[in-house]
mmCIF file of C-alpha atoms in Angstrom:
data_model
loop_
_atom_site.group_PDB
_atom_site.id
_atom_site.type_symbol
_atom_site.label_atom_id
_atom_site.label_comp_id
_atom_site.label_asym_id
_atom_site.label_seq_id
_atom_site.Cartn_x
_atom_site.Cartn_y
_atom_site.Cartn_z
ATOM 1 C CA UNK A 390 175.494 134.795 105.819
ATOM 2 C CA UNK A 391 176.179 134.856 102.123
ATOM 3 C CA UNK A 392 175.607 138.613 102.020
ATOM 4 C CA UNK A 393 178.669 139.169 104.203
ATOM 5 C CA UNK A 394 182.093 138.943 102.553
ATOM 6 C CA UNK A 395 184.525 136.487 104.094
ATOM 7 C CA UNK A 396 186.601 139.201 105.731
ATOM 8 C CA UNK A 397 183.507 140.621 107.431
ATOM 9 C CA UNK A 398 182.039 137.517 109.019
ATOM 10 C CA UNK A 399 184.194 137.683 112.102
ATOM 11 C CA UNK A 400 183.072 141.306 112.632
ATOM 12 C CA UNK A 401 179.430 140.217 112.376
ATOM 13 C CA UNK A 402 180.025 137.662 115.113
ATOM 14 C CA UNK A 403 181.523 140.343 117.332
ATOM 15 C CA UNK A 404 178.472 142.556 116.792
ATOM 16 C CA UNK A 405 176.177 139.619 117.489
ATOM 17 C CA UNK A 406 178.042 139.277 120.765
ATOM 18 C CA UNK A 407 177.127 142.858 121.638
ATOM 19 C CA UNK A 408 173.491 142.142 120.774
ATOM 20 C CA UNK A 409 173.614 139.036 122.967
ATOM 21 C CA UNK A 410 174.929 141.050 125.902
ATOM 22 C CA UNK A 411 172.052 143.501 125.574
ATOM 23 C CA UNK A 412 169.477 140.707 125.238
ATOM 24 C CA UNK A 413 170.846 138.993 128.340
ATOM 25 C CA UNK A 414 170.826 142.288 130.216
ATOM 26 C CA UNK A 415 167.181 142.840 129.302
ATOM 27 C CA UNK A 416 166.278 139.345 130.523
ATOM 28 C CA UNK A 417 168.137 139.971 133.785
ATOM 29 C CA UNK A 418 166.233 143.225 134.320
ATOM 30 C CA UNK A 419 162.942 141.483 133.603
ATOM 31 C CA UNK A 420 163.631 138.713 136.102
ATOM 32 C CA UNK A 421 164.979 141.113 138.716
ATOM 33 C CA UNK A 422 161.869 143.283 138.474
ATOM 34 C CA UNK A 423 159.419 140.405 138.828
ATOM 35 C CA UNK A 424 159.239 140.697 142.628
ATOM 36 C CA UNK A 425 158.625 144.435 142.345
ATOM 37 C CA UNK A 426 155.761 143.870 139.917
ATOM 38 C CA UNK A 427 154.115 141.379 142.262
ATOM 39 C CA UNK A 428 154.445 143.811 145.191
ATOM 40 C CA UNK A 429 153.073 146.722 143.168
ATOM 41 C CA UNK A 430 150.022 144.733 142.059
ATOM 42 C CA UNK A 431 149.358 143.718 145.654
ATOM 43 C CA UNK A 432 149.693 147.287 146.939
ATOM 44 C CA UNK A 433 147.394 148.676 144.256
ATOM 45 C CA UNK A 434 144.868 146.015 145.180
ATOM 46 C CA UNK A 435 145.110 146.416 148.977
ATOM 47 C CA UNK A 436 146.195 150.061 149.263
ATOM 48 C CA UNK A 437 149.120 151.749 150.997
ATOM 49 C CA UNK A 438 149.391 154.175 153.894
ATOM 50 C CA UNK A 439 150.312 157.772 153.083
ATOM 51 C CA UNK A 440 153.536 157.716 155.107
ATOM 52 C CA UNK A 441 154.720 154.537 153.396
ATOM 53 C CA UNK A 442 153.713 156.000 150.027
ATOM 54 C CA UNK A 443 155.715 159.141 150.833
ATOM 55 C CA UNK A 444 158.816 157.016 151.394
ATOM 56 C CA UNK A 445 158.436 155.588 147.897
ATOM 57 C CA UNK A 446 158.134 159.126 146.508
ATOM 58 C CA UNK A 447 160.992 160.751 148.425
ATOM 59 C CA UNK A 448 162.414 158.434 151.087
ATOM 60 C CA UNK A 449 162.859 159.336 154.745
ATOM 61 C CA UNK A 450 162.519 163.109 154.641
ATOM 62 C CA UNK A 451 159.336 162.998 152.577
ATOM 63 C CA UNK A 452 157.921 160.318 154.885
ATOM 64 C CA UNK A 453 158.683 162.365 158.006
ATOM 65 C CA UNK A 454 157.159 165.492 156.500
ATOM 66 C CA UNK A 455 154.018 163.565 155.580
ATOM 67 C CA UNK A 456 153.738 162.000 159.032
ATOM 68 C CA UNK A 457 154.013 165.386 160.745
ATOM 69 C CA UNK A 458 151.448 166.831 158.344
ATOM 70 C CA UNK A 459 149.007 164.053 159.237
ATOM 71 C CA UNK A 460 149.507 164.746 162.940
ATOM 72 C CA UNK A 461 148.790 168.418 162.305
ATOM 73 C CA UNK A 462 145.560 167.558 160.489
ATOM 74 C CA UNK A 463 144.541 165.332 163.417
ATOM 75 C CA UNK A 464 145.183 168.140 165.879
ATOM 76 C CA UNK A 465 147.875 166.172 167.699
ATOM 77 C CA UNK A 466 150.782 168.571 167.056
ATOM 78 C CA UNK A 467 151.367 172.148 166.000
ATOM 79 C CA UNK A 468 154.152 173.634 163.903
ATOM 80 C CA UNK A 469 155.607 177.062 164.625
ATOM 81 C CA UNK A 470 156.639 179.501 161.922
ATOM 82 C CA UNK A 471 160.229 178.418 162.606
ATOM 83 C CA UNK A 472 159.329 174.806 161.854
ATOM 84 C CA UNK A 473 159.449 173.507 165.433
ATOM 85 C CA UNK A 474 156.928 170.710 166.034
ATOM 86 C CA UNK A 475 155.362 170.455 169.505
ATOM 87 C CA UNK A 476 152.649 168.187 170.882
ATOM 88 C CA UNK A 477 149.221 169.577 171.703
ATOM 89 C CA UNK A 478 148.322 169.125 175.363
ATOM 90 C CA UNK A 479 145.724 166.409 176.046
ATOM 91 C CA UNK A 480 145.569 165.472 172.359
ATOM 92 C CA UNK A 481 144.399 161.879 171.769
ATOM 93 C CA UNK A 482 147.054 159.458 170.623
ATOM 94 C CA UNK A 483 146.784 158.511 166.937
ATOM 95 C CA UNK A 484 145.490 155.033 166.183
ATOM 96 C CA UNK A 485 148.088 154.389 163.493
ATOM 97 C CA UNK A 486 151.161 152.771 165.145
ATOM 98 C CA UNK A 487 153.655 154.748 163.041
ATOM 99 C CA UNK A 488 152.005 158.087 163.793
ATOM 100 C CA UNK A 489 151.605 157.052 167.424
ATOM 101 C CA UNK A 490 155.352 156.416 167.777
ATOM 102 C CA UNK A 491 156.140 159.760 166.159
ATOM 103 C CA UNK A 492 153.645 161.561 168.401
ATOM 104 C CA UNK A 493 155.177 159.994 171.503
ATOM 105 C CA UNK A 494 158.647 161.107 170.444
ATOM 106 C CA UNK A 495 157.448 164.685 169.882
ATOM 107 C CA UNK A 496 155.611 164.683 173.204
ATOM 108 C CA UNK A 497 158.755 163.553 175.037
ATOM 109 C CA UNK A 498 160.466 166.699 173.762
ATOM 110 C CA UNK A 499 157.999 168.857 175.664
ATOM 111 C CA UNK A 500 158.160 172.584 175.008
ATOM 112 C CA UNK A 501 161.513 172.182 173.247
ATOM 113 C CA UNK A 502 159.777 170.429 170.382
ATOM 114 C CA UNK A 503 161.464 168.776 167.419
ATOM 115 C CA UNK A 504 162.616 169.781 163.985
ATOM 116 C CA UNK A 505 162.028 167.705 160.896
ATOM 117 C CA UNK A 506 165.661 166.691 160.433
ATOM 118 C CA UNK A 507 165.788 165.399 164.021
ATOM 119 C CA UNK A 508 163.066 162.886 163.209
ATOM 120 C CA UNK A 509 165.466 161.289 160.726
ATOM 121 C CA UNK A 510 168.265 160.421 163.161
ATOM 122 C CA UNK A 511 167.499 161.419 166.754
ATOM 123 C CA UNK A 512 167.205 158.602 169.313
ATOM 124 C CA UNK A 513 163.867 159.946 170.547
ATOM 125 C CA UNK A 514 162.351 158.970 167.210
ATOM 126 C CA UNK A 515 163.951 155.544 166.838
ATOM 127 C CA UNK A 516 160.620 153.821 167.687
ATOM 128 C CA UNK A 517 158.938 155.748 164.854
ATOM 129 C CA UNK A 518 161.615 154.722 162.370
ATOM 130 C CA UNK A 519 161.595 151.119 163.564
ATOM 131 C CA UNK A 520 157.841 150.881 163.089
ATOM 132 C CA UNK A 521 157.888 152.553 159.702
ATOM 133 C CA UNK A 522 160.699 150.670 158.002
ATOM 134 C CA UNK A 523 159.079 147.200 157.988
ATOM 135 C CA UNK A 524 155.989 148.733 156.394
ATOM 136 C CA UNK A 525 157.846 150.438 153.563
ATOM 137 C CA UNK A 526 157.133 148.601 150.287
ATOM 138 C CA UNK A 527 160.204 146.619 149.170
ATOM 139 C CA UNK A 528 160.133 148.220 145.730
ATOM 140 C CA UNK A 529 163.358 149.525 144.239
ATOM 141 C CA UNK A 530 163.175 153.193 143.348
ATOM 142 C CA UNK A 531 165.963 153.374 140.763
ATOM 143 C CA UNK A 532 166.776 151.617 137.515
ATOM 144 C CA UNK A 533 169.305 148.830 137.165
ATOM 145 C CA UNK A 534 172.825 149.709 135.964
ATOM 146 C CA UNK A 535 171.955 148.587 132.440
ATOM 147 C CA UNK A 536 173.555 151.525 130.689
ATOM 148 C CA UNK A 537 176.844 151.065 132.533
ATOM 149 C CA UNK A 538 177.032 147.357 131.703
ATOM 150 C CA UNK A 539 176.149 147.984 128.055
ATOM 151 C CA UNK A 540 178.751 150.760 127.822
ATOM 152 C CA UNK A 541 181.497 148.446 129.109
ATOM 153 C CA UNK A 542 180.368 145.819 126.610
ATOM 154 C CA UNK A 543 180.491 148.383 123.792
ATOM 155 C CA UNK A 544 184.026 149.387 124.678
ATOM 156 C CA UNK A 545 185.236 145.803 125.097
ATOM 157 C CA UNK A 546 183.638 144.478 121.934
ATOM 158 C CA UNK A 547 184.812 147.369 119.746
ATOM 159 C CA UNK A 548 188.374 146.956 121.034
ATOM 160 C CA UNK A 549 188.228 143.166 120.661
ATOM 161 C CA UNK A 550 186.933 143.357 117.117
ATOM 162 C CA UNK A 551 189.622 145.840 116.077
ATOM 163 C CA UNK A 552 192.377 143.873 117.793
ATOM 164 C CA UNK A 553 191.115 140.680 116.192
ATOM 165 C CA UNK A 554 191.089 142.207 112.729
ATOM 166 C CA UNK A 555 194.556 143.672 113.210
ATOM 167 C CA UNK A 556 196.078 140.459 114.584
ATOM 168 C CA UNK A 557 194.494 138.285 111.876
ATOM 169 C CA UNK A 558 195.484 140.825 109.197
ATOM 170 C CA UNK A 559 191.950 140.888 107.853
ATOM 171 C CA UNK A 560 191.016 143.507 105.304
ATOM 172 C CA UNK A 561 188.298 145.926 106.414
ATOM 173 C CA UNK A 562 184.824 144.547 105.598
ATOM 174 C CA UNK A 563 183.249 146.240 102.563
ATOM 175 C CA UNK A 564 186.124 148.754 102.454
ATOM 176 C CA UNK A 565 189.228 146.661 101.978
ATOM 177 C CA UNK A 566 192.577 148.334 102.377
ATOM 178 C CA UNK A 567 195.474 147.832 104.745
ATOM 179 C CA UNK A 568 194.543 145.714 107.848
ATOM 180 C CA UNK A 569 196.388 148.305 109.951
ATOM 181 C CA UNK A 570 193.377 150.568 109.434
ATOM 182 C CA UNK A 571 191.614 148.538 112.151
ATOM 183 C CA UNK A 572 193.453 150.783 114.606
ATOM 184 C CA UNK A 573 191.467 153.752 113.294
ATOM 185 C CA UNK A 574 188.177 151.839 113.179
ATOM 186 C CA UNK A 575 188.146 151.094 116.889
ATOM 187 C CA UNK A 576 186.925 154.514 118.040
ATOM 188 C CA UNK A 577 184.140 155.016 115.458
ATOM 189 C CA UNK A 578 182.782 151.524 116.198
ATOM 190 C CA UNK A 579 182.990 152.190 119.937
ATOM 191 C CA UNK A 580 181.089 155.456 119.453
ATOM 192 C CA UNK A 581 178.315 153.787 117.461
ATOM 193 C CA UNK A 582 177.921 150.986 119.982
ATOM 194 C CA UNK A 583 177.955 153.498 122.833
ATOM 195 C CA UNK A 584 175.046 155.345 121.216
ATOM 196 C CA UNK A 585 173.100 152.097 121.405
ATOM 197 C CA UNK A 586 173.578 152.069 125.185
ATOM 198 C CA UNK A 587 171.452 155.232 125.463
ATOM 199 C CA UNK A 588 168.410 153.008 124.972
ATOM 200 C CA UNK A 589 168.971 151.931 128.575
ATOM 201 C CA UNK A 590 167.905 154.374 131.316
ATOM 202 C CA UNK A 591 170.509 155.880 133.573
ATOM 203 C CA UNK A 592 170.790 154.048 136.886
ATOM 204 C CA UNK A 593 169.931 157.255 138.784
ATOM 205 C CA UNK A 594 166.543 157.608 137.084
ATOM 206 C CA UNK A 595 163.322 156.576 138.744
ATOM 207 C CA UNK A 596 161.633 153.267 138.087
ATOM 208 C CA UNK A 597 157.943 152.201 138.076
ATOM 209 C CA UNK A 598 156.397 155.419 136.768
ATOM 210 C CA UNK A 599 152.736 154.636 137.373
ATOM 211 C CA UNK A 600 153.437 153.312 140.877
ATOM 212 C CA UNK A 601 155.337 156.482 141.753
ATOM 213 C CA UNK A 602 152.405 158.545 140.514
ATOM 214 C CA UNK A 603 150.015 156.368 142.497
ATOM 215 C CA UNK A 604 152.027 156.926 145.691
ATOM 216 C CA UNK A 605 152.293 160.660 145.031
ATOM 217 C CA UNK A 606 148.529 160.914 144.592
ATOM 218 C CA UNK A 607 148.029 158.982 147.825
ATOM 219 C CA UNK A 608 150.223 161.475 149.701
ATOM 220 C CA UNK A 609 148.548 164.521 148.139
ATOM 221 C CA UNK A 610 145.095 163.209 149.010
ATOM 222 C CA UNK A 611 146.089 162.525 152.624
ATOM 223 C CA UNK A 612 147.583 166.007 153.093
ATOM 224 C CA UNK A 613 144.758 167.880 151.417
ATOM 225 C CA UNK A 614 143.776 170.761 153.652
ATOM 226 C CA UNK A 615 147.201 171.148 155.268
ATOM 227 C CA UNK A 616 147.881 174.909 155.448
ATOM 228 C CA UNK A 617 150.582 176.291 153.179
ATOM 229 C CA UNK A 618 152.108 177.995 156.205
ATOM 230 C CA UNK A 619 152.698 174.617 157.805
ATOM 231 C CA UNK A 620 154.208 173.178 154.650
ATOM 232 C CA UNK A 621 156.639 176.084 154.355
ATOM 233 C CA UNK A 622 157.510 175.926 158.049
ATOM 234 C CA UNK A 623 158.393 172.242 157.814
ATOM 235 C CA UNK A 624 160.560 172.996 154.816
ATOM 236 C CA UNK A 625 162.668 175.356 156.926
ATOM 237 C CA UNK A 626 163.814 172.480 159.160
ATOM 238 C CA UNK A 627 164.058 169.786 156.520
ATOM 239 C CA UNK A 628 167.874 169.862 156.566
ATOM 240 C CA UNK A 629 170.304 170.009 159.438
ATOM 241 C CA UNK A 630 172.602 173.008 159.672
ATOM 242 C CA UNK A 631 176.218 172.090 158.935
ATOM 243 C CA UNK A 632 177.698 172.163 162.433
ATOM 244 C CA UNK A 633 179.473 168.810 162.413
ATOM 245 C CA UNK A 634 178.748 165.210 161.502
ATOM 246 C CA UNK A 635 175.202 164.021 162.034
ATOM 247 C CA UNK A 636 174.539 161.045 164.318
ATOM 248 C CA UNK A 637 175.260 157.663 162.771
ATOM 249 C CA UNK A 638 172.568 155.014 162.876
ATOM 250 C CA UNK A 639 172.315 151.592 161.280
ATOM 251 C CA UNK A 640 171.760 151.670 157.547
ATOM 252 C CA UNK A 641 168.627 150.192 156.079
ATOM 253 C CA UNK A 642 169.815 148.165 153.132
ATOM 254 C CA UNK A 643 168.607 149.439 149.789
ATOM 255 C CA UNK A 644 167.000 152.582 151.231
ATOM 256 C CA UNK A 645 169.873 155.015 150.979
ATOM 257 C CA UNK A 646 170.433 157.450 148.182
ATOM 258 C CA UNK A 647 172.862 156.628 145.389
ATOM 259 C CA UNK A 648 175.652 158.798 146.735
ATOM 260 C CA UNK A 649 175.442 157.267 150.206
ATOM 261 C CA UNK A 650 173.919 160.373 151.803
ATOM 262 C CA UNK A 651 170.469 161.046 153.075
ATOM 263 C CA UNK A 652 168.061 161.427 150.184
ATOM 264 C CA UNK A 653 166.592 164.844 149.559
ATOM 265 C CA UNK A 654 162.901 165.084 148.910
ATOM 266 C CA UNK A 655 162.248 164.574 145.210
ATOM 267 C CA UNK A 656 159.226 164.361 143.031
ATOM 268 C CA UNK A 657 157.676 161.294 141.523
ATOM 269 C CA UNK A 658 159.151 161.810 138.071
ATOM 270 C CA UNK A 659 160.543 158.591 136.654
ATOM 271 C CA UNK A 660 162.618 157.359 133.821
ATOM 272 C CA UNK A 661 161.375 156.419 130.445
ATOM 273 C CA UNK A 662 161.582 153.108 128.669
ATOM 274 C CA UNK A 663 164.073 150.303 128.960
ATOM 275 C CA UNK A 664 164.513 148.033 131.955
ATOM 276 C CA UNK A 665 164.471 151.032 134.314
ATOM 277 C CA UNK A 666 160.998 152.088 133.275
ATOM 278 C CA UNK A 667 157.936 149.991 133.612
ATOM 279 C CA UNK A 668 154.511 149.639 134.969
#
């Protein structure tokens, strides 16, 4: 590194350390996403059910809404204007095991019917949830925490480089001057390195863009012909009224929303490049 003055070589090594952290983080993301890529290729080759695809698009609430919509299209249930789902008398039981379990739960409710949010946590619909969960594709929906890790590395490396220069009484590279100026250099260097972390997607952004679009198209195709009135009616009972804590049921690992609550229905929009994007 003849182009670097002697007082600047240690700073170059610190910056190379930051580059190494980012390279290692990219390799970790690549390895961690290998299983997802294999699963996605298999699903695109073999297909996926609309309810399972809906889970990938919007988790439990989207899956329940899709399942009820399919039952409506099959003539197995009806939805009132208030969003109450009731079974149609003498309707044949669906062949799909997931839809069959949901239909049985709705039929057990009788004239009382069920609301969409009850399908998510009521005991009557535990068989439906138990049948659905093993069929949900084990594909992570959100990006890795690459930006957070890189941001910590930026802060640590900028502080370490400044502290090193100050302790060793090294003149500022290319600028010279009093070594005490390293105290002022810390924050500008930290800011520049932090800007580099923006190349990583936020951990709350969606991953696997084309797969999310594929699942969304699968859901839209399956629900084609569902009346708008039914869609709006289901939306009215998508969330439970705040009258106390909702029933607690065992957590499915890796299927909860980032804040620990039940995921709201969201679209299939995904993040851009970096380790969080892909496909």
